[in-house]
Coordinates of N, CA, C and O in Angstrom, one line a residue:
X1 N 124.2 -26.4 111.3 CA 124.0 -25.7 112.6 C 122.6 -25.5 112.9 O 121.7 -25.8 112.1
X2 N 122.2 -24.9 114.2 CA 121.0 -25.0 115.0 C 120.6 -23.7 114.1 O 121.4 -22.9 113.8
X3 N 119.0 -23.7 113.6 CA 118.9 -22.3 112.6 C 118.6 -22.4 110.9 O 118.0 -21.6 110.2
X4 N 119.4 -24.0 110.4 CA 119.3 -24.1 109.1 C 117.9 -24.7 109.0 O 117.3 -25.2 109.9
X5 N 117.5 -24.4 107.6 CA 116.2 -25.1 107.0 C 116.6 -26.2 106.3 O 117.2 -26.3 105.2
X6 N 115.9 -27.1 107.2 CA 116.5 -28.5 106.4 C 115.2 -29.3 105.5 O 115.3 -30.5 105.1
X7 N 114.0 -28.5 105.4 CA 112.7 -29.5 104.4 C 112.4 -28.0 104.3 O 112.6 -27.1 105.1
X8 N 111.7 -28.1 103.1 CA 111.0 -27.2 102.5 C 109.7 -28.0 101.8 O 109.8 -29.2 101.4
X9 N 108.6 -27.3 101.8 CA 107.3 -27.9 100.9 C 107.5 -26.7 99.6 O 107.1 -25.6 99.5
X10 N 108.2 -27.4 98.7 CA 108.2 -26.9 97.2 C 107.8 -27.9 96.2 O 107.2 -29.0 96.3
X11 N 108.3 -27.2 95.1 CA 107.5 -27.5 94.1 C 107.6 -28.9 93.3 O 106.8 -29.3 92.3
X12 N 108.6 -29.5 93.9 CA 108.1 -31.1 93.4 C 107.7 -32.3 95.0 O 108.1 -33.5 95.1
X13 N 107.4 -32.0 95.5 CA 106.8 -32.1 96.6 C 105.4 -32.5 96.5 O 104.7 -31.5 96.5
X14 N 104.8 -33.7 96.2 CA 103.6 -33.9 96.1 C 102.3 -34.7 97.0 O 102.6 -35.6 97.8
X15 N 101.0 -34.2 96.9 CA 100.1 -34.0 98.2 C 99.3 -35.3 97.4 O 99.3 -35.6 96.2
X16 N 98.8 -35.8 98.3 CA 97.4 -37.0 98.1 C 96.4 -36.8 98.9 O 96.6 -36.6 100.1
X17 N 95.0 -36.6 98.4 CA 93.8 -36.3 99.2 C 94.1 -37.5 99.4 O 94.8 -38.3 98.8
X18 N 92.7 -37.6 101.2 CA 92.5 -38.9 100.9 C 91.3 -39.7 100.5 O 90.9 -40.7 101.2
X19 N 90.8 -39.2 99.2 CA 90.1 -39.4 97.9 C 91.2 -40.5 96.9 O 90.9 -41.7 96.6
X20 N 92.3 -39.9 96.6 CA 93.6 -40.3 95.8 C 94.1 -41.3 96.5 O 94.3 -42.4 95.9
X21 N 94.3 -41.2 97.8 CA 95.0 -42.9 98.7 C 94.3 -44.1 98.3 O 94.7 -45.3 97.9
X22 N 92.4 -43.3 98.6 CA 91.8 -44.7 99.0 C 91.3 -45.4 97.6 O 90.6 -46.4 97.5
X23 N 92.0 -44.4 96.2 CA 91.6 -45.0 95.1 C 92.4 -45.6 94.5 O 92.2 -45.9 93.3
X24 N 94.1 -46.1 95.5 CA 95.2 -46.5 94.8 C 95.2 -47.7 94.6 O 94.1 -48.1 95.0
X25 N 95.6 -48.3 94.3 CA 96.1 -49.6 94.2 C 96.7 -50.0 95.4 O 97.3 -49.0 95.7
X26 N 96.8 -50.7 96.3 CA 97.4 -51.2 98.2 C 99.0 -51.3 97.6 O 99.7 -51.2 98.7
X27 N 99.8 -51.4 96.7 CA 100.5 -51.1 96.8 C 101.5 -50.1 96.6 O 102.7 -50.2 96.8
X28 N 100.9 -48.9 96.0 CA 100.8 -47.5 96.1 C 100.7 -46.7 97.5 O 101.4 -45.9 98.0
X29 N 99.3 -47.5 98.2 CA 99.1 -47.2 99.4 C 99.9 -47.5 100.4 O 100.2 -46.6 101.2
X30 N 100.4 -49.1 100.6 CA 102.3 -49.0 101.7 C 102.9 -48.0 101.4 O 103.3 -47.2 102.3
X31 N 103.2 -47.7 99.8 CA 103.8 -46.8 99.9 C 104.0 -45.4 100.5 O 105.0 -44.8 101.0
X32 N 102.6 -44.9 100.2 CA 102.1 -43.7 100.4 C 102.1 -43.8 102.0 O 102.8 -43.0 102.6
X33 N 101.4 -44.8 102.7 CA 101.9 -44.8 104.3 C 102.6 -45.3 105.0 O 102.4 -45.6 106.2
X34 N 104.2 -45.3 104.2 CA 105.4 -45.5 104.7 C 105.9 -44.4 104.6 O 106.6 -44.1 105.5
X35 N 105.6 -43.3 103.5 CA 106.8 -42.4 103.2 C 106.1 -40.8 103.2 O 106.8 -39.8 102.9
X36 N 104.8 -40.6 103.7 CA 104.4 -39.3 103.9 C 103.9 -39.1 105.4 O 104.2 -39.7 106.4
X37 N 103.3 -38.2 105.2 CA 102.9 -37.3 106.5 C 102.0 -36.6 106.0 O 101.8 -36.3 104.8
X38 N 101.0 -36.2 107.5 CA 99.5 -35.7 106.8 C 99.5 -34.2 106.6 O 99.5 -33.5 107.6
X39 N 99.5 -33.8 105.8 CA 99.5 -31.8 106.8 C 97.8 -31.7 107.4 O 97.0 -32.6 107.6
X40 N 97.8 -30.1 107.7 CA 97.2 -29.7 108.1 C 95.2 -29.7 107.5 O 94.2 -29.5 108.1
X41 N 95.5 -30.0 105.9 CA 94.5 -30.5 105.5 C 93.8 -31.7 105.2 O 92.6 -31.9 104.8
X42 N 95.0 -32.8 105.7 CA 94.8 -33.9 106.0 C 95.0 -34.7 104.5 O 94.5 -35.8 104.2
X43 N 95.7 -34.1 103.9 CA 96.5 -34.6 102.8 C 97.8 -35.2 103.1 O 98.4 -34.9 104.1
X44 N 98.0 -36.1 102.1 CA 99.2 -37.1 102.4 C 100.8 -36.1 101.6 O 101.1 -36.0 100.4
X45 N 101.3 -35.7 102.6 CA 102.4 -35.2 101.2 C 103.6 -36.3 101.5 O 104.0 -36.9 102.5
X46 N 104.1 -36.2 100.2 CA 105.1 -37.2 100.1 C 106.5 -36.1 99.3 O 106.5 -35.2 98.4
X47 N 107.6 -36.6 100.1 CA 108.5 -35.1 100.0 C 109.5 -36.1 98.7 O 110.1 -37.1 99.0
X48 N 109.6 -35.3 97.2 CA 110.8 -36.0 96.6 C 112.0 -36.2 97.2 O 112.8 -37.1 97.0
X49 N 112.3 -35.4 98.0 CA 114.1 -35.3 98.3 C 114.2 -36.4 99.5 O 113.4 -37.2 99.8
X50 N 115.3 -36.2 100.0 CA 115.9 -36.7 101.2 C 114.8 -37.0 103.0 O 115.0 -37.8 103.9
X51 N 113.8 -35.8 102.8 CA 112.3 -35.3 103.4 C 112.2 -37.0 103.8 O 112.6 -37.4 104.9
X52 N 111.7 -37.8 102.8 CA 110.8 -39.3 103.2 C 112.0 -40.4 103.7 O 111.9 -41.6 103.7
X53 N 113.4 -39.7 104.1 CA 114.0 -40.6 105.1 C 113.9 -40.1 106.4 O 114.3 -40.8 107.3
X54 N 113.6 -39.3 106.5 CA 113.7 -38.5 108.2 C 113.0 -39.4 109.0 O 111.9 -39.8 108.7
X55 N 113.6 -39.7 109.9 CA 113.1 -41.2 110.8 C 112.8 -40.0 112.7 O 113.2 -38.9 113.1
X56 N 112.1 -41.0 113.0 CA 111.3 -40.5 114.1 C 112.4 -40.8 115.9 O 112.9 -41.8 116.4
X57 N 112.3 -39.4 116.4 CA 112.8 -39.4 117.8 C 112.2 -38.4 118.9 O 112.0 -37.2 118.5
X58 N 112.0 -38.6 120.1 CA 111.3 -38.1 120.9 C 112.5 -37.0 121.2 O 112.0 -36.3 122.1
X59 N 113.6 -36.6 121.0 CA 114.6 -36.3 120.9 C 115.1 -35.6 119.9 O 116.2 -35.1 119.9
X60 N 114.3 -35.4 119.1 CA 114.7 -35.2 117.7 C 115.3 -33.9 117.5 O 115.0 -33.0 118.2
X61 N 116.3 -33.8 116.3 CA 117.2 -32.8 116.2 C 116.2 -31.2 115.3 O 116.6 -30.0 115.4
X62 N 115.1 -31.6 114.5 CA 114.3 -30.8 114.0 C 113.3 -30.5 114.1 O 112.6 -31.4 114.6
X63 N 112.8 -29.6 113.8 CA 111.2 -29.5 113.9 C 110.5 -28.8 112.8 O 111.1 -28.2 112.0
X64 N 109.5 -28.9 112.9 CA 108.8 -28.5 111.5 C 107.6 -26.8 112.3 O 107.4 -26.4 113.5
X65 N 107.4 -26.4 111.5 CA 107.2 -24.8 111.9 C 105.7 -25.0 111.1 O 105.1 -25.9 110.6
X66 N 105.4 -23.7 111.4 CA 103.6 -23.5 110.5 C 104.0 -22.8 109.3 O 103.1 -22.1 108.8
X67 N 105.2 -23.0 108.7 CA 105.6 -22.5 107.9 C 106.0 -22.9 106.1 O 106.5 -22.1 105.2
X68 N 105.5 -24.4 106.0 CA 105.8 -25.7 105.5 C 107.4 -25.9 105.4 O 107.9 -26.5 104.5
X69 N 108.2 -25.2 106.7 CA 109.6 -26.0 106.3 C 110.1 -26.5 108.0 O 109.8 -26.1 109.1
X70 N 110.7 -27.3 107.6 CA 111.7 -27.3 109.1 C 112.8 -27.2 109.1 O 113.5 -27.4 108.2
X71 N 113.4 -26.7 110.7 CA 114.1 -26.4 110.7 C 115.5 -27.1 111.6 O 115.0 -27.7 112.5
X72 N 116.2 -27.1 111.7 CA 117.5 -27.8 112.9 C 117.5 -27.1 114.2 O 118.0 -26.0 114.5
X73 N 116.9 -27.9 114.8 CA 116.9 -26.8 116.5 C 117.7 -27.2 117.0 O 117.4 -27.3 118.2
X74 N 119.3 -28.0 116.6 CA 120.4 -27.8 118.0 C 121.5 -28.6 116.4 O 121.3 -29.4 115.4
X75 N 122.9 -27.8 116.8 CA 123.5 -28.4 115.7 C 123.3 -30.1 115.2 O 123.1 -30.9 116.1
X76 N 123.4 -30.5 114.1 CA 123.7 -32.3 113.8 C 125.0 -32.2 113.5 O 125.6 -31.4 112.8
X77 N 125.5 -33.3 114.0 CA 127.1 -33.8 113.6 C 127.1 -34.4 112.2 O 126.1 -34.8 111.6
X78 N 128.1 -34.3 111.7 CA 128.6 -35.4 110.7 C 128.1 -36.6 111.1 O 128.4 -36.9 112.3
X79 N 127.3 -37.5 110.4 CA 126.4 -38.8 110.3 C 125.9 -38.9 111.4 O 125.8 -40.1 111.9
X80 N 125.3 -37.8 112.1 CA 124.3 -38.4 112.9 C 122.6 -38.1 112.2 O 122.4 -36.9 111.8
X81 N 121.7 -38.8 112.3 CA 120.5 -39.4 111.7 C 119.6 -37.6 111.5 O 119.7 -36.9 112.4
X82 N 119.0 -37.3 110.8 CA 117.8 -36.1 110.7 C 116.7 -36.5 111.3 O 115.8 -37.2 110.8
X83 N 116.6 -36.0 112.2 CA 114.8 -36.6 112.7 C 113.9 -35.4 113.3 O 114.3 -34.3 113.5
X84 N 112.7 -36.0 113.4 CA 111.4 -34.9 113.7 C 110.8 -36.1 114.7 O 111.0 -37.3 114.7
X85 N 110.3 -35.6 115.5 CA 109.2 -36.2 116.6 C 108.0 -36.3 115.6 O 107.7 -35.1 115.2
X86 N 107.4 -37.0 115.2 CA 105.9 -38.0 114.6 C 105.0 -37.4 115.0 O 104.1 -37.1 114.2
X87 N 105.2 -37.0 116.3 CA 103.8 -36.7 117.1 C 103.2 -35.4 117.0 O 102.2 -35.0 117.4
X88 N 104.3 -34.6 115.9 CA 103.2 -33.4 115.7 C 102.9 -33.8 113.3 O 102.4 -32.8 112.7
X89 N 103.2 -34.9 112.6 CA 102.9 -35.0 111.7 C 101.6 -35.8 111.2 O 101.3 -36.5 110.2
X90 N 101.0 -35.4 112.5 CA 99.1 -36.0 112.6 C 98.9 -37.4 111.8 O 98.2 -37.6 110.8
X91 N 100.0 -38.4 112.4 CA 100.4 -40.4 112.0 C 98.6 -40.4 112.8 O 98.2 -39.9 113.8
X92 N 97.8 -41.3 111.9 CA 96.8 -41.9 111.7 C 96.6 -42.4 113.2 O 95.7 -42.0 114.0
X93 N 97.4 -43.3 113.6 CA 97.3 -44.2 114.8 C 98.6 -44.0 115.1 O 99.6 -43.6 114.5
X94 N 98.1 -44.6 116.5 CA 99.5 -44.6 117.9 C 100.6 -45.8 117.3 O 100.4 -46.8 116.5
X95 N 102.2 -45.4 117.9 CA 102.8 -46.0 117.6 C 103.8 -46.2 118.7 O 103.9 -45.2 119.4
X96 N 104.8 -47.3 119.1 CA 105.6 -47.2 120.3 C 106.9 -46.8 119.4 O 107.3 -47.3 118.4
X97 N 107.3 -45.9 120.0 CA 109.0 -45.7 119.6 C 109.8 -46.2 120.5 O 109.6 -46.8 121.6
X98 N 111.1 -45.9 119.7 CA 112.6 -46.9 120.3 C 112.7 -46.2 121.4 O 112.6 -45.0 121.2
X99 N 112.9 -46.7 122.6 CA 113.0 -46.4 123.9 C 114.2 -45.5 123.9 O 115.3 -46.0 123.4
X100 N 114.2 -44.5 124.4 CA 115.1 -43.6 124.7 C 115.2 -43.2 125.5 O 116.3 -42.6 125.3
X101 N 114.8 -42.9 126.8 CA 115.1 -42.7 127.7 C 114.5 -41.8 128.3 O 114.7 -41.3 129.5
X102 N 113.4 -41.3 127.3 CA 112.2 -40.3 128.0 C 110.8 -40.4 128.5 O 110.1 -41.5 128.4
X103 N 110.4 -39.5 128.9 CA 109.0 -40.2 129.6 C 108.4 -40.9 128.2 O 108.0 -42.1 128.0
X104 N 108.3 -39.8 127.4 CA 107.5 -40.2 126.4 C 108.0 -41.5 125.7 O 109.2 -41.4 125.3
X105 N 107.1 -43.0 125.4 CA 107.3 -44.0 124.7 C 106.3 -44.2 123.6 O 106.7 -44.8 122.6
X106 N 104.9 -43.6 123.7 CA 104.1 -43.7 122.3 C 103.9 -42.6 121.4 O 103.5 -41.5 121.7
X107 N 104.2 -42.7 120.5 CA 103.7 -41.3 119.5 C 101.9 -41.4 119.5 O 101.4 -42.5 119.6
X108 N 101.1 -40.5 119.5 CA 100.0 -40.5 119.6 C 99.5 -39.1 118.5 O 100.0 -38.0 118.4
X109 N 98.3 -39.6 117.8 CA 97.7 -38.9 116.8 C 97.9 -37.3 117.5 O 98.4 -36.3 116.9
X110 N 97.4 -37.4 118.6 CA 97.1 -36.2 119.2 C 98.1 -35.1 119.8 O 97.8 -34.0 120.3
X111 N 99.1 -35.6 119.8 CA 100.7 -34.9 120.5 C 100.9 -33.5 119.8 O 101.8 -32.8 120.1
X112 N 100.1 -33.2 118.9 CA 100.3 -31.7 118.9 C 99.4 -30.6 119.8 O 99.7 -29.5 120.2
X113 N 98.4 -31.3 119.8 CA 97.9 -30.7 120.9 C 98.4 -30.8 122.4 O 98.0 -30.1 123.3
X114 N 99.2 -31.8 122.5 CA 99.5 -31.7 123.8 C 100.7 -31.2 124.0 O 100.7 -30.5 125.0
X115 N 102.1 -31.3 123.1 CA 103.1 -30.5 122.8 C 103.4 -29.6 122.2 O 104.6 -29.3 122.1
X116 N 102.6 -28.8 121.7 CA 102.6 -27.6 120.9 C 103.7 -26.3 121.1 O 104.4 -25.7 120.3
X117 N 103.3 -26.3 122.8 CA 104.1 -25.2 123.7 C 105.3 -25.4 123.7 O 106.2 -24.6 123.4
X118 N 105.6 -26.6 124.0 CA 107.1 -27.0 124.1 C 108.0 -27.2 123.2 O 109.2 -27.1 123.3
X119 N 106.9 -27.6 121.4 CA 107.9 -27.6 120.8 C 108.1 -25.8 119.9 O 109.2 -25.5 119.4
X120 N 106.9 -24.9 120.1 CA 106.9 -23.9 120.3 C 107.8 -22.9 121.0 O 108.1 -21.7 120.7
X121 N 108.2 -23.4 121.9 CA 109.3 -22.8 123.1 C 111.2 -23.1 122.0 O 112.1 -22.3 121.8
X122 N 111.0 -24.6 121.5 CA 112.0 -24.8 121.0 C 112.7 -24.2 119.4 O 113.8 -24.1 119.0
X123 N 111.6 -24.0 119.0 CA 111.5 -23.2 117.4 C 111.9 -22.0 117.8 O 112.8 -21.4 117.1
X124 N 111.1 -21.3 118.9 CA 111.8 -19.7 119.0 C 113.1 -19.0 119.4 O 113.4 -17.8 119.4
X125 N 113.8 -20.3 119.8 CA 115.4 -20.2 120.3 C 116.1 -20.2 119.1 O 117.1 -19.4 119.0
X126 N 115.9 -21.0 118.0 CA 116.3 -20.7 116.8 C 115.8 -20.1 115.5 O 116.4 -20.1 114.4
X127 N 115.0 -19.7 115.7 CA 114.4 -19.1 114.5 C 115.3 -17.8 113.8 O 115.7 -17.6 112.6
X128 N 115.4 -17.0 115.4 CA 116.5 -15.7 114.8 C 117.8 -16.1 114.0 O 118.6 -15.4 113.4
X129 N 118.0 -17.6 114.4 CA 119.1 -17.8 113.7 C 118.9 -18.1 112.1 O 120.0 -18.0 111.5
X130 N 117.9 -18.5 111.3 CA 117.9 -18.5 110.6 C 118.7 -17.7 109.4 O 119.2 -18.4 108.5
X131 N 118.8 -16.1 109.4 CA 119.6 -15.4 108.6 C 120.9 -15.6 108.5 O 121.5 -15.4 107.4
X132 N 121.5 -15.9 109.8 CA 123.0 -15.8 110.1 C 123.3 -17.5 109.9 O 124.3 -17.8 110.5
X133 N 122.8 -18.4 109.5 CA 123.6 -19.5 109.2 C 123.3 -19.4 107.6 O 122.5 -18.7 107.1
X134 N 124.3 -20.6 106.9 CA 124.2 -20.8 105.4 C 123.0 -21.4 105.8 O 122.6 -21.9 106.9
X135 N 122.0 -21.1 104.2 CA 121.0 -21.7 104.2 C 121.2 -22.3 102.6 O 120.9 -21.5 101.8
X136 N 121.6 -23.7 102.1 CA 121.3 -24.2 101.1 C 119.9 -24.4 100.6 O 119.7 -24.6 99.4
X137 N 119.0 -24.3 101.3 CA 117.7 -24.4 100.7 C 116.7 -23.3 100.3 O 115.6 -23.4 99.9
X138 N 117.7 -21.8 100.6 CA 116.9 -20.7 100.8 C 116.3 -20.0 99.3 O 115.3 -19.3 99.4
X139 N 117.0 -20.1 98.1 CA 116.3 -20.1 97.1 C 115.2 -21.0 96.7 O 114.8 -21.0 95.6
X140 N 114.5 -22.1 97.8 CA 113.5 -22.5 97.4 C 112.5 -21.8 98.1 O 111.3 -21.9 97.7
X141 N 112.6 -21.2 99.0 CA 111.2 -20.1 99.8 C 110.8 -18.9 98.9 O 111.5 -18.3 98.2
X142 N 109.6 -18.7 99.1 CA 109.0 -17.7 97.8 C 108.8 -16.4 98.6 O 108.2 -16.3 99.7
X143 N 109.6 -15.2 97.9 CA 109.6 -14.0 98.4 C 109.3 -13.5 99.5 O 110.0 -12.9 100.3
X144 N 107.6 -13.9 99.3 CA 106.4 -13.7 100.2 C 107.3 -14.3 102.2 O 107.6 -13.7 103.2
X145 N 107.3 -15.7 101.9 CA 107.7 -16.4 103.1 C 109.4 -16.0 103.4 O 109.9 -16.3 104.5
X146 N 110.0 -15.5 102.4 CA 111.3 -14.7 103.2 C 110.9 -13.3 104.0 O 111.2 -13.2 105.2
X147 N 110.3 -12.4 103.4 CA 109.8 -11.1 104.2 C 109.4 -11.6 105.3 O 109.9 -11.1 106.3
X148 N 108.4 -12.9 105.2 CA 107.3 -13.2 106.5 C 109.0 -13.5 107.6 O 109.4 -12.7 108.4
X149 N 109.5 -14.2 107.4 CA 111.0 -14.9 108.6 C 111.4 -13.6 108.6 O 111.3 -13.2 109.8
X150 N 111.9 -12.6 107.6 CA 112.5 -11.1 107.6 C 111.4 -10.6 109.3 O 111.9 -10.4 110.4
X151 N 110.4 -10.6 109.0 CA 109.2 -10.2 110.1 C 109.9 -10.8 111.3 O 110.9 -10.5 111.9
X152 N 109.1 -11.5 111.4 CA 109.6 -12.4 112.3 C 110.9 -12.2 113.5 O 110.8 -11.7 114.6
X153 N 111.6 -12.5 112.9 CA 113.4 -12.6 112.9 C 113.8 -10.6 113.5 O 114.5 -10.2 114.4
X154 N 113.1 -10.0 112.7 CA 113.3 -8.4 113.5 C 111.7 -7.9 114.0 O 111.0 -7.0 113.7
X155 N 111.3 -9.1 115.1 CA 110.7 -8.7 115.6 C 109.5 -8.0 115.2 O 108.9 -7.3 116.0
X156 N 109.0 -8.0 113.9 CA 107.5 -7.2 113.6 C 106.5 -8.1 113.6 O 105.5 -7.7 113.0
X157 N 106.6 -9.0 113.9 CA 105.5 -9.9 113.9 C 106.5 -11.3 114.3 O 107.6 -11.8 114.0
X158 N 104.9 -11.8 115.3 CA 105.0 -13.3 115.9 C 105.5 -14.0 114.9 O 105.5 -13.8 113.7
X159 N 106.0 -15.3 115.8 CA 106.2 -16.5 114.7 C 104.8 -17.7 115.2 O 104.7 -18.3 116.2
X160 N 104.1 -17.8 114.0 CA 103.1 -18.6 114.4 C 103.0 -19.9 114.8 O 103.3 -20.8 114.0
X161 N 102.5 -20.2 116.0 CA 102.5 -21.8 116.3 C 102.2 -22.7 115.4 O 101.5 -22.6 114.4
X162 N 103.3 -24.1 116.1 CA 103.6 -25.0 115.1 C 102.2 -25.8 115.2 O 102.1 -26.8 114.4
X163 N 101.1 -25.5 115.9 CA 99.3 -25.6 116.6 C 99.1 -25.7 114.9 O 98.6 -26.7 114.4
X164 N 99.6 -24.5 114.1 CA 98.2 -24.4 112.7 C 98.6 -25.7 112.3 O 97.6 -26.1 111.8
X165 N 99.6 -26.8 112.2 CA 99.8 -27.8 111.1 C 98.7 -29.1 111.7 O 98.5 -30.1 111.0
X166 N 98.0 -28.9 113.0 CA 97.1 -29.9 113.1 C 95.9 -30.2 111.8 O 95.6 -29.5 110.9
X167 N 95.5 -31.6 112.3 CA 94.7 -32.0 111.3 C 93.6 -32.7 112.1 O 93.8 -33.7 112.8
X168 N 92.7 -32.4 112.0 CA 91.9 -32.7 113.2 C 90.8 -33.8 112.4 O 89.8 -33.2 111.8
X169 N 90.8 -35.2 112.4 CA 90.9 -36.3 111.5 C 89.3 -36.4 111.9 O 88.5 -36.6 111.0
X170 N 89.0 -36.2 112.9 CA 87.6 -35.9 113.3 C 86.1 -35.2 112.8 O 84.9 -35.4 112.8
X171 N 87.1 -34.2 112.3 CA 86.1 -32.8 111.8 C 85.8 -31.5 112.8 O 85.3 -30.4 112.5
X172 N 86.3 -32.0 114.2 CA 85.8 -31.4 115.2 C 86.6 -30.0 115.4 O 86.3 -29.2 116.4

């Protein structure tokens, strides 16, 4: 349902500078840039679980928070696909996605800055729902980051834009 946490960044979840990429071997490296995503430090993380199938839709059923997890912003059916929109996981270069039927047709390095609000708008419709659905993954959040959703969730504090996970490849 719309509310569950479906990725978590824990503890076998592993990060690549990119020191560590550019010292791999190239086929380490497909690897590495087939199956991760940059965070906000511009590290490569690569998710052990189910995380490095999540395939890309302008449409997509999840979103990722400033929180290192994401979450399901509208229920998923039985076999239908997990996806995240690209365009806020700071992908190196532009890419065309499968036509769907929306304006948007390229993923672009920069779409968090330009969607931030919107997908900000979309995170806050569900966020309160977090407590009140099952959450299977909820013994992997550390104390600290359940109080912080506890916050959140009864209103003592904002929920922070999904803005902090940029990586600004530039320096700027």
């Amino acid at each position: 349902p719309a509310g569950t946490i479906t990725w978590i960044f824990d503890k076998l979840d592993r990060e690549f500078s990119p020191m560590e990429f550019h010292e791999m071997d190239p086929i380490y490296q497909k690897i590495l840039d087939t199956y991760t995503f940059r965070n906000n430090k511009g590290n490569l993380v690569l998710c052990w679980d189910n995380g490095r199938y999540v395939n890309h839709s302008f449409n997509s059923n999840c979103l990722t928070t400033a929180y290192d997890f994401e979450i399901a912003i509208r229920d998923i059916q039985p076999g239908e696909q997990v996806t995240d929109d690209y365009g806020y996981l700071n992908i190196p270069r532009p890419f065309r996605g499968i036509d769907e039927g929306t304006r948007r047709k390229v993923v672009y390095p920069d779409d968090l800055l330009k969607y931030y609000k919107t997908w900000d708008r979309k995170l806050l419709k569900v966020f309160r729902r977090i407590p009140r659905v099952d959450q299977p993954l909820w013994e992997l959040l550390s104390p600290a980051l359940c109080e912080e959703i506890d916050a959140i969730v009864n209103g003592r504090k904002e929920m922070e834009s999904i803005l902090r996970n940029y990586y600004d490849s530039n320096g700027d």
